[in-house]
PDB file of C-alpha atoms in Angstrom:
ATOM      1  CA  UNK A   4      31.288  42.831 -39.606  1.00 49.00           C
ATOM      2  CA  UNK A   5      31.176  38.962 -38.601  1.00 45.00           C
ATOM      3  CA  UNK A   6      28.579  39.217 -35.285  1.00 46.00           C
ATOM      4  CA  UNK A   7      26.104  41.516 -38.289  1.00 43.00           C
ATOM      5  CA  UNK A   8      26.417  38.910 -41.668  1.00 43.00           C
ATOM      6  CA  UNK A   9      25.870  36.117 -38.612  1.00 41.00           C
ATOM      7  CA  UNK A  10      22.217  38.542 -37.336  1.00 41.00           C
ATOM      8  CA  UNK A  11      20.934  39.074 -40.924  1.00 39.00           C
ATOM      9  CA  UNK A  12      21.569  34.813 -41.991  1.00 40.00           C
ATOM     10  CA  UNK A  13      20.093  34.017 -38.691  1.00 41.00           C
ATOM     11  CA  UNK A  14      17.058  36.251 -39.475  1.00 41.00           C
ATOM     12  CA  UNK A  15      16.483  35.579 -42.973  1.00 43.00           C
ATOM     13  CA  UNK A  16      15.990  32.006 -42.865  1.00 45.00           C
ATOM     14  CA  UNK A  17      12.814  32.098 -40.924  1.00 48.00           C
ATOM     15  CA  UNK A  18      11.768  34.869 -42.911  1.00 44.00           C
ATOM     16  CA  UNK A  19      11.976  33.080 -46.074  1.00 44.00           C
ATOM     17  CA  UNK A  20      10.442  29.862 -44.804  1.00 47.00           C
ATOM     18  CA  UNK A  21       7.741  32.638 -43.626  1.00 48.00           C
ATOM     19  CA  UNK A  22       6.844  34.064 -47.479  1.00 50.00           C
ATOM     20  CA  UNK A  23       7.099  30.201 -48.480  1.00 49.00           C
ATOM     21  CA  UNK A  24       4.557  29.397 -46.437  1.00 50.00           C
ATOM     22  CA  UNK A  25       2.754  32.491 -46.695  1.00 50.00           C
ATOM     23  CA  UNK A  26       2.724  32.317 -51.162  1.00 49.00           C
ATOM     24  CA  UNK A  27       0.950  27.893 -50.738  1.00 49.00           C
ATOM     25  CA  UNK A  28       3.809  27.070 -52.032  1.00 48.00           C
ATOM     26  CA  UNK A  29       4.359  23.606 -50.990  1.00 47.00           C
ATOM     27  CA  UNK A  30       7.454  21.107 -51.314  1.00 50.00           C
ATOM     28  CA  UNK A  31       7.406  17.272 -51.265  1.00 48.00           C
ATOM     29  CA  UNK A  32      10.974  15.719 -49.223  1.00 49.00           C
ATOM     30  CA  UNK A  33      11.684  12.493 -49.744  1.00 49.00           C
ATOM     31  CA  UNK A  34      13.700  10.513 -47.133  1.00 45.00           C
ATOM     32  CA  UNK A  35      15.434   7.245 -48.522  1.00 45.00           C
ATOM     33  CA  UNK A  36      16.243   6.027 -44.656  1.00 45.00           C
ATOM     34  CA  UNK A  37      12.318   5.801 -44.545  1.00 43.00           C
ATOM     35  CA  UNK A  38      12.973   2.890 -47.950  1.00 45.00           C
ATOM     36  CA  UNK A  39      14.648  -0.038 -45.452  1.00 42.00           C
ATOM     37  CA  UNK A  40      11.896   0.189 -43.046  1.00 43.00           C
ATOM     38  CA  UNK A  41       8.631  -0.597 -44.693  1.00 44.00           C
ATOM     39  CA  UNK A  42       7.811  -3.515 -45.143  1.00 45.00           C
ATOM     40  CA  UNK A  43       7.349  -5.846 -48.322  1.00 51.00           C
ATOM     41  CA  UNK A  44       5.869  -8.715 -48.787  1.00 59.00           C
ATOM     42  CA  UNK A  45       6.726 -11.710 -51.232  1.00 75.00           C
ATOM     43  CA  UNK A  46       3.777 -12.386 -54.004  1.00 85.00           C
ATOM     44  CA  UNK A  47       2.644 -15.984 -54.330  1.00 89.00           C
ATOM     45  CA  UNK A  48       3.006 -16.840 -58.374  1.00 92.00           C
ATOM     46  CA  UNK A  49       0.992 -19.879 -59.816  1.00 93.00           C
ATOM     47  CA  UNK A  50       2.021 -21.659 -62.734  1.00 94.00           C
ATOM     48  CA  UNK A  51      -0.217 -24.263 -64.100  1.00 95.00           C
ATOM     49  CA  UNK A  52      -1.394 -26.019 -67.779  1.00 95.00           C
ATOM     50  CA  UNK A  53      -4.584 -23.993 -66.503  1.00 94.00           C
ATOM     51  CA  UNK A  54      -5.489 -20.546 -64.692  1.00 93.00           C
ATOM     52  CA  UNK A  55      -8.118 -18.926 -64.074  1.00 93.00           C
ATOM     53  CA  UNK A  56      -8.800 -15.223 -61.986  1.00 91.00           C
ATOM     54  CA  UNK A  57     -11.756 -14.777 -60.246  1.00 91.00           C
ATOM     55  CA  UNK A  58     -11.407 -11.342 -60.141  1.00 87.00           C
ATOM     56  CA  UNK A  59     -14.722 -10.860 -57.601  1.00 89.00           C
ATOM     57  CA  UNK A  60     -13.075 -13.413 -54.611  1.00 88.00           C
ATOM     58  CA  UNK A  61      -9.286 -12.816 -56.232  1.00 89.00           C
ATOM     59  CA  UNK A  62      -9.083 -15.866 -56.707  1.00 92.00           C
ATOM     60  CA  UNK A  63      -6.919 -18.239 -58.344  1.00 93.00           C
ATOM     61  CA  UNK A  64      -7.915 -21.995 -59.410  1.00 95.00           C
ATOM     62  CA  UNK A  65      -4.890 -23.681 -61.456  1.00 95.00           C
ATOM     63  CA  UNK A  66      -4.927 -27.341 -62.586  1.00 95.00           C
ATOM     64  CA  UNK A  67      -2.536 -29.396 -64.328  1.00 95.00           C
ATOM     65  CA  UNK A  68       1.303 -29.565 -63.267  1.00 95.00           C
ATOM     66  CA  UNK A  69       0.817 -27.376 -60.294  1.00 95.00           C
ATOM     67  CA  UNK A  70       2.980 -24.981 -58.765  1.00 95.00           C
ATOM     68  CA  UNK A  71       2.420 -22.301 -56.181  1.00 95.00           C
ATOM     69  CA  UNK A  72       5.897 -20.769 -55.429  1.00 92.00           C
ATOM     70  CA  UNK A  73       5.946 -18.040 -52.274  1.00 92.00           C
ATOM     71  CA  UNK A  74       9.723 -17.475 -51.159  1.00 89.00           C
ATOM     72  CA  UNK A  75      11.946 -20.348 -50.372  1.00 90.00           C
ATOM     73  CA  UNK A  76       8.788 -22.523 -50.086  1.00 92.00           C
ATOM     74  CA  UNK A  77       7.009 -24.718 -53.143  1.00 94.00           C
ATOM     75  CA  UNK A  78       3.884 -26.335 -53.655  1.00 95.00           C
ATOM     76  CA  UNK A  79       2.897 -28.646 -56.600  1.00 96.00           C
ATOM     77  CA  UNK A  80      -0.319 -30.289 -56.815  1.00 96.00           C
ATOM     78  CA  UNK A  81      -2.532 -31.931 -60.032  1.00 96.00           C
ATOM     79  CA  UNK A  82      -5.410 -29.340 -58.981  1.00 97.00           C
ATOM     80  CA  UNK A  83      -5.046 -25.384 -56.339  1.00 96.00           C
ATOM     81  CA  UNK A  84      -7.086 -22.784 -55.556  1.00 95.00           C
ATOM     82  CA  UNK A  85      -5.167 -20.102 -54.317  1.00 94.00           C
ATOM     83  CA  UNK A  86      -6.027 -16.612 -52.918  1.00 93.00           C
ATOM     84  CA  UNK A  87      -4.183 -13.856 -53.911  1.00 88.00           C
ATOM     85  CA  UNK A  88      -4.816 -11.885 -50.548  1.00 90.00           C
ATOM     86  CA  UNK A  89      -4.724 -14.082 -47.693  1.00 92.00           C
ATOM     87  CA  UNK A  90      -1.988 -16.476 -49.818  1.00 93.00           C
ATOM     88  CA  UNK A  91      -4.585 -19.458 -48.317  1.00 94.00           C
ATOM     89  CA  UNK A  92      -4.287 -22.253 -50.847  1.00 95.00           C
ATOM     90  CA  UNK A  93      -5.815 -25.495 -51.169  1.00 96.00           C
ATOM     91  CA  UNK A  94      -4.788 -28.562 -53.107  1.00 96.00           C
ATOM     92  CA  UNK A  95      -5.362 -31.726 -53.832  1.00 96.00           C
ATOM     93  CA  UNK A  96      -3.821 -34.749 -56.094  1.00 95.00           C
ATOM     94  CA  UNK A  97      -0.282 -35.450 -55.524  1.00 94.00           C
ATOM     95  CA  UNK A  98       0.370 -32.537 -53.055  1.00 95.00           C
ATOM     96  CA  UNK A  99       4.496 -31.755 -52.106  1.00 95.00           C
ATOM     97  CA  UNK A 100       5.636 -28.810 -49.736  1.00 93.00           C
ATOM     98  CA  UNK A 101       9.137 -28.677 -51.012  1.00 93.00           C
ATOM     99  CA  UNK A 102      10.943 -26.245 -48.806  1.00 89.00           C
ATOM    100  CA  UNK A 103      15.011 -24.580 -49.895  1.00 86.00           C
ATOM    101  CA  UNK A 104      14.749 -27.937 -53.186  1.00 86.00           C
ATOM    102  CA  UNK A 105      13.938 -30.545 -50.208  1.00 87.00           C
ATOM    103  CA  UNK A 106      10.165 -32.419 -50.093  1.00 90.00           C
ATOM    104  CA  UNK A 107       8.937 -32.100 -46.353  1.00 90.00           C
ATOM    105  CA  UNK A 108       5.856 -33.431 -46.958  1.00 92.00           C
ATOM    106  CA  UNK A 109       3.195 -34.671 -49.291  1.00 93.00           C
ATOM    107  CA  UNK A 110      -0.448 -35.449 -48.540  1.00 94.00           C
ATOM    108  CA  UNK A 111      -3.501 -36.039 -51.038  1.00 94.00           C
ATOM    109  CA  UNK A 112      -5.094 -32.787 -50.028  1.00 94.00           C
ATOM    110  CA  UNK A 113      -3.384 -29.883 -48.579  1.00 94.00           C
ATOM    111  CA  UNK A 114      -4.579 -26.704 -47.118  1.00 95.00           C
ATOM    112  CA  UNK A 115      -1.850 -24.301 -46.664  1.00 95.00           C
ATOM    113  CA  UNK A 116      -1.277 -20.860 -45.314  1.00 94.00           C
ATOM    114  CA  UNK A 117       1.517 -18.724 -46.838  1.00 93.00           C
ATOM    115  CA  UNK A 118       1.341 -16.024 -44.291  1.00 91.00           C
ATOM    116  CA  UNK A 119       1.608 -17.837 -41.391  1.00 91.00           C
ATOM    117  CA  UNK A 120       3.774 -21.458 -42.602  1.00 91.00           C
ATOM    118  CA  UNK A 121       0.496 -23.354 -41.302  1.00 93.00           C
ATOM    119  CA  UNK A 122      -1.276 -26.130 -42.987  1.00 92.00           C
ATOM    120  CA  UNK A 123      -3.367 -29.273 -42.198  1.00 93.00           C
ATOM    121  CA  UNK A 124      -2.193 -32.633 -44.075  1.00 93.00           C
ATOM    122  CA  UNK A 125      -4.732 -34.967 -43.231  1.00 92.00           C
ATOM    123  CA  UNK A 126      -3.378 -38.242 -44.370  1.00 93.00           C
ATOM    124  CA  UNK A 127      -0.244 -37.803 -44.837  1.00 92.00           C
ATOM    125  CA  UNK A 128       3.771 -37.516 -44.546  1.00 92.00           C
ATOM    126  CA  UNK A 129       6.304 -36.005 -44.077  1.00 91.00           C
ATOM    127  CA  UNK A 130      10.357 -36.222 -44.737  1.00 87.00           C
ATOM    128  CA  UNK A 131      12.558 -35.667 -42.954  1.00 82.00           C
ATOM    129  CA  UNK A 132      15.668 -37.561 -44.879  1.00 77.00           C
ATOM    130  CA  UNK A 133      16.691 -40.632 -43.661  1.00 80.00           C
ATOM    131  CA  UNK A 134      12.520 -40.278 -41.638  1.00 86.00           C
ATOM    132  CA  UNK A 135       9.822 -40.985 -43.179  1.00 90.00           C
ATOM    133  CA  UNK A 136       6.746 -40.035 -40.633  1.00 92.00           C
ATOM    134  CA  UNK A 137       3.553 -41.464 -42.000  1.00 92.00           C
ATOM    135  CA  UNK A 138       0.119 -40.581 -40.023  1.00 94.00           C
ATOM    136  CA  UNK A 139      -3.962 -39.982 -40.228  1.00 93.00           C
ATOM    137  CA  UNK A 140      -3.225 -36.375 -39.656  1.00 93.00           C
ATOM    138  CA  UNK A 141      -0.407 -34.021 -39.648  1.00 94.00           C
ATOM    139  CA  UNK A 142      -0.823 -30.249 -38.584  1.00 94.00           C
ATOM    140  CA  UNK A 143       1.898 -28.006 -39.548  1.00 93.00           C
ATOM    141  CA  UNK A 144       1.211 -25.540 -36.461  1.00 92.00           C
ATOM    142  CA  UNK A 145       3.797 -22.804 -38.142  1.00 90.00           C
ATOM    143  CA  UNK A 146       7.605 -22.979 -40.223  1.00 88.00           C
ATOM    144  CA  UNK A 147       9.247 -26.131 -38.653  1.00 86.00           C
ATOM    145  CA  UNK A 148       7.201 -27.509 -36.609  1.00 92.00           C
ATOM    146  CA  UNK A 149       4.907 -30.680 -37.392  1.00 94.00           C
ATOM    147  CA  UNK A 150       2.393 -32.602 -35.671  1.00 95.00           C
ATOM    148  CA  UNK A 151       1.564 -36.202 -36.978  1.00 95.00           C
ATOM    149  CA  UNK A 152      -0.905 -37.855 -34.817  1.00 95.00           C
ATOM    150  CA  UNK A 153      -1.290 -41.924 -34.498  1.00 95.00           C
ATOM    151  CA  UNK A 154       2.308 -42.083 -36.570  1.00 95.00           C
ATOM    152  CA  UNK A 155       4.504 -44.357 -38.251  1.00 93.00           C
ATOM    153  CA  UNK A 156       8.532 -43.377 -37.826  1.00 91.00           C
ATOM    154  CA  UNK A 157      10.746 -45.373 -40.250  1.00 89.00           C
ATOM    155  CA  UNK A 158      13.532 -44.945 -42.214  1.00 84.00           C
ATOM    156  CA  UNK A 159      12.239 -48.000 -44.864  1.00 81.00           C
ATOM    157  CA  UNK A 160      10.623 -45.726 -47.162  1.00 75.00           C
ATOM    158  CA  UNK A 161       8.780 -49.259 -48.484  1.00 75.00           C
ATOM    159  CA  UNK A 162       5.065 -49.260 -48.875  1.00 74.00           C
ATOM    160  CA  UNK A 163       5.297 -52.059 -45.657  1.00 79.00           C
ATOM    161  CA  UNK A 164       8.496 -51.613 -44.638  1.00 81.00           C
ATOM    162  CA  UNK A 165      10.362 -53.850 -42.146  1.00 84.00           C
ATOM    163  CA  UNK A 166      10.414 -52.135 -39.425  1.00 87.00           C
ATOM    164  CA  UNK A 167       8.427 -48.669 -38.088  1.00 90.00           C
ATOM    165  CA  UNK A 168       8.001 -47.061 -34.558  1.00 90.00           C
ATOM    166  CA  UNK A 169       3.965 -46.393 -34.156  1.00 94.00           C
ATOM    167  CA  UNK A 170       3.456 -42.809 -32.043  1.00 95.00           C
ATOM    168  CA  UNK A 171       0.113 -41.691 -30.641  1.00 95.00           C
ATOM    169  CA  UNK A 172       1.991 -37.381 -31.166  1.00 95.00           C
ATOM    170  CA  UNK A 173       4.686 -36.780 -32.384  1.00 95.00           C
ATOM    171  CA  UNK A 174       6.325 -33.505 -32.731  1.00 95.00           C
ATOM    172  CA  UNK A 175       8.490 -32.839 -35.326  1.00 92.00           C
ATOM    173  CA  UNK A 176      11.395 -30.423 -35.113  1.00 89.00           C
ATOM    174  CA  UNK A 177      12.402 -29.384 -38.788  1.00 84.00           C
ATOM    175  CA  UNK A 178      16.359 -30.239 -38.272  1.00 77.00           C
ATOM    176  CA  UNK A 179      16.337 -30.549 -34.517  1.00 81.00           C
ATOM    177  CA  UNK A 180      13.875 -33.242 -33.268  1.00 85.00           C
ATOM    178  CA  UNK A 181      11.384 -35.611 -32.910  1.00 89.00           C
ATOM    179  CA  UNK A 182       9.219 -36.128 -29.239  1.00 91.00           C
ATOM    180  CA  UNK A 183       7.101 -38.953 -29.671  1.00 93.00           C
ATOM    181  CA  UNK A 184       4.845 -40.036 -26.691  1.00 94.00           C
ATOM    182  CA  UNK A 185       3.368 -43.622 -26.591  1.00 94.00           C
ATOM    183  CA  UNK A 186       5.507 -45.016 -28.592  1.00 93.00           C
ATOM    184  CA  UNK A 187       5.816 -48.970 -30.155  1.00 93.00           C
ATOM    185  CA  UNK A 188       8.385 -50.410 -31.758  1.00 90.00           C
ATOM    186  CA  UNK A 189       7.619 -53.303 -34.131  1.00 91.00           C
ATOM    187  CA  UNK A 190       9.386 -55.244 -36.375  1.00 89.00           C
ATOM    188  CA  UNK A 191       7.752 -57.030 -39.155  1.00 87.00           C
ATOM    189  CA  UNK A 192       3.864 -56.095 -38.144  1.00 88.00           C
ATOM    190  CA  UNK A 193       5.291 -57.586 -34.286  1.00 90.00           C
ATOM    191  CA  UNK A 194       5.109 -55.064 -31.328  1.00 90.00           C
ATOM    192  CA  UNK A 195       8.888 -55.485 -28.988  1.00 89.00           C
ATOM    193  CA  UNK A 196       9.290 -52.945 -27.573  1.00 87.00           C
ATOM    194  CA  UNK A 197       7.238 -49.613 -25.843  1.00 90.00           C
ATOM    195  CA  UNK A 198       8.307 -46.763 -24.117  1.00 88.00           C
ATOM    196  CA  UNK A 199       5.839 -43.809 -23.033  1.00 93.00           C
ATOM    197  CA  UNK A 200       8.218 -41.079 -24.123  1.00 87.00           C
ATOM    198  CA  UNK A 201      10.990 -40.817 -26.975  1.00 86.00           C
ATOM    199  CA  UNK A 202      12.604 -38.151 -28.306  1.00 83.00           C
ATOM    200  CA  UNK A 203      14.707 -39.053 -31.701  1.00 82.00           C
ATOM    201  CA  UNK A 204      18.125 -36.924 -32.650  1.00 79.00           C
ATOM    202  CA  UNK A 205      17.506 -35.075 -36.506  1.00 79.00           C
ATOM    203  CA  UNK A 206      20.253 -32.888 -36.315  1.00 66.00           C
ATOM    204  CA  UNK A 207      22.277 -34.776 -39.318  1.00 57.00           C
ATOM    205  CA  UNK A 208      22.756 -38.882 -39.899  1.00 50.00           C
ATOM    206  CA  UNK A 209      25.547 -39.188 -38.050  1.00 54.00           C
ATOM    207  CA  UNK A 210      23.953 -37.768 -35.036  1.00 55.00           C
ATOM    208  CA  UNK A 211      20.633 -39.235 -35.946  1.00 55.00           C
ATOM    209  CA  UNK A 212      20.725 -41.916 -32.878  1.00 62.00           C
ATOM    210  CA  UNK A 213      17.570 -42.416 -31.389  1.00 64.00           C
ATOM    211  CA  UNK A 214      17.948 -46.387 -29.670  1.00 66.00           C
ATOM    212  CA  UNK A 215      20.830 -49.371 -29.875  1.00 75.00           C
ATOM    213  CA  UNK A 216      21.358 -51.911 -27.911  1.00 78.00           C
ATOM    214  CA  UNK A 217      24.961 -54.158 -28.461  1.00 83.00           C
ATOM    215  CA  UNK A 218      25.464 -57.797 -26.898  1.00 86.00           C
ATOM    216  CA  UNK A 219      28.954 -59.773 -26.635  1.00 87.00           C
ATOM    217  CA  UNK A 220      31.480 -61.312 -24.164  1.00 88.00           C
ATOM    218  CA  UNK A 221      35.164 -60.898 -24.260  1.00 89.00           C
ATOM    219  CA  UNK A 222      38.215 -61.440 -21.982  1.00 87.00           C
ATOM    220  CA  UNK A 223      37.786 -57.905 -20.653  1.00 87.00           C
ATOM    221  CA  UNK A 224      34.385 -57.251 -19.882  1.00 86.00           C
ATOM    222  CA  UNK A 225      33.266 -60.692 -19.580  1.00 89.00           C
ATOM    223  CA  UNK A 226      29.873 -60.451 -20.752  1.00 90.00           C
ATOM    224  CA  UNK A 227      28.049 -57.420 -21.938  1.00 88.00           C
ATOM    225  CA  UNK A 228      25.081 -55.415 -22.595  1.00 88.00           C
ATOM    226  CA  UNK A 229      25.441 -52.024 -23.789  1.00 87.00           C
ATOM    227  CA  UNK A 230      22.712 -49.467 -24.601  1.00 85.00           C
ATOM    228  CA  UNK A 231      23.061 -46.270 -26.387  1.00 83.00           C
ATOM    229  CA  UNK A 232      20.294 -43.810 -25.905  1.00 77.00           C
ATOM    230  CA  UNK A 233      20.895 -40.265 -28.466  1.00 75.00           C
ATOM    231  CA  UNK A 234      19.642 -37.031 -26.954  1.00 74.00           C
ATOM    232  CA  UNK A 235      18.315 -33.879 -28.705  1.00 71.00           C
ATOM    233  CA  UNK A 236      18.446 -30.787 -26.250  1.00 73.00           C
ATOM    234  CA  UNK A 237      18.852 -28.059 -29.212  1.00 71.00           C
ATOM    235  CA  UNK A 238      20.022 -28.445 -32.682  1.00 69.00           C
ATOM    236  CA  UNK A 239      23.430 -26.836 -31.564  1.00 74.00           C
ATOM    237  CA  UNK A 240      23.963 -29.791 -28.458  1.00 78.00           C
ATOM    238  CA  UNK A 241      22.929 -33.263 -28.436  1.00 74.00           C
ATOM    239  CA  UNK A 242      24.373 -36.121 -27.609  1.00 80.00           C
ATOM    240  CA  UNK A 243      24.791 -39.769 -26.389  1.00 82.00           C
ATOM    241  CA  UNK A 244      23.727 -41.583 -23.371  1.00 82.00           C
ATOM    242  CA  UNK A 245      24.939 -44.866 -22.119  1.00 87.00           C
ATOM    243  CA  UNK A 246      23.555 -47.426 -19.352  1.00 87.00           C
ATOM    244  CA  UNK A 247      25.811 -50.569 -19.853  1.00 89.00           C
ATOM    245  CA  UNK A 248      26.233 -54.106 -17.774  1.00 90.00           C
ATOM    246  CA  UNK A 249      28.997 -55.973 -17.705  1.00 90.00           C
ATOM    247  CA  UNK A 250      29.601 -59.680 -15.954  1.00 89.00           C
ATOM    248  CA  UNK A 251      32.884 -58.792 -14.961  1.00 87.00           C
ATOM    249  CA  UNK A 252      32.431 -55.033 -13.655  1.00 87.00           C
ATOM    250  CA  UNK A 253      28.926 -54.593 -12.891  1.00 90.00           C
ATOM    251  CA  UNK A 254      26.845 -51.957 -14.218  1.00 92.00           C
ATOM    252  CA  UNK A 255      28.234 -48.815 -15.358  1.00 90.00           C
ATOM    253  CA  UNK A 256      27.069 -45.559 -17.173  1.00 88.00           C
ATOM    254  CA  UNK A 257      27.538 -41.966 -18.322  1.00 89.00           C
ATOM    255  CA  UNK A 258      26.556 -39.531 -21.298  1.00 87.00           C
ATOM    256  CA  UNK A 259      28.922 -37.810 -24.268  1.00 86.00           C
ATOM    257  CA  UNK A 260      27.531 -33.923 -25.200  1.00 83.00           C
ATOM    258  CA  UNK A 261      28.604 -32.011 -28.056  1.00 80.00           C
ATOM    259  CA  UNK A 262      27.957 -28.990 -29.235  1.00 81.00           C
ATOM    260  CA  UNK A 263      28.432 -27.328 -32.846  1.00 76.00           C
ATOM    261  CA  UNK A 264      30.128 -23.465 -32.423  1.00 74.00           C
TER     262      UNK A 264
END
């Protein structure tokens, strides 16, 4: 009796399916699991004193106290043209780029692509506290990576800083390091030192040591000159290189390496 019932059920299922197909009945099935993998992109939102939408070009013209927001990146300016489809923005007038509410770059004129997080900042400035980088030309190649040409690096936020490090090219990796080439150190606008290559750590203030020199004399070492150079390998690995000279002990050196778990 059980075997007979099983056979009836097995044959009944395909027969019912065939009847529905023949009658033209259509059923749509929603699979919630597909929604998990569906790609959703955030829109670019624009707020300003005056906003005009050009339907033909799908472009927003914003004037006065402009704020353009996309995810955690925000742009403020006096004027902006926003392409709502490509997410490209042209802005001018006191332009500042914010990432997670912290200012990271500024210029008087900016071309920025919110889709790829790339941009062009002529005569711009990069802010990576406590460092300020001013350059003739700044290119953001991708999120968190900027290249500055003919740049000036300093921690002095004055119009004419007491000291600055001038480089032909500086690559900035946010919250990691800066790599500068053809570097000259200027103090009171006078050149005092030159490096072909310089790496400046950026992780936190206590790790932010590009270069230091200590000179003195004591009974243990005699006259000494101690130099320290900060290094940054990745965001999680950094340290210091030491090269010392002591009149009683000669030349010595070493390295300190730290790892952030």
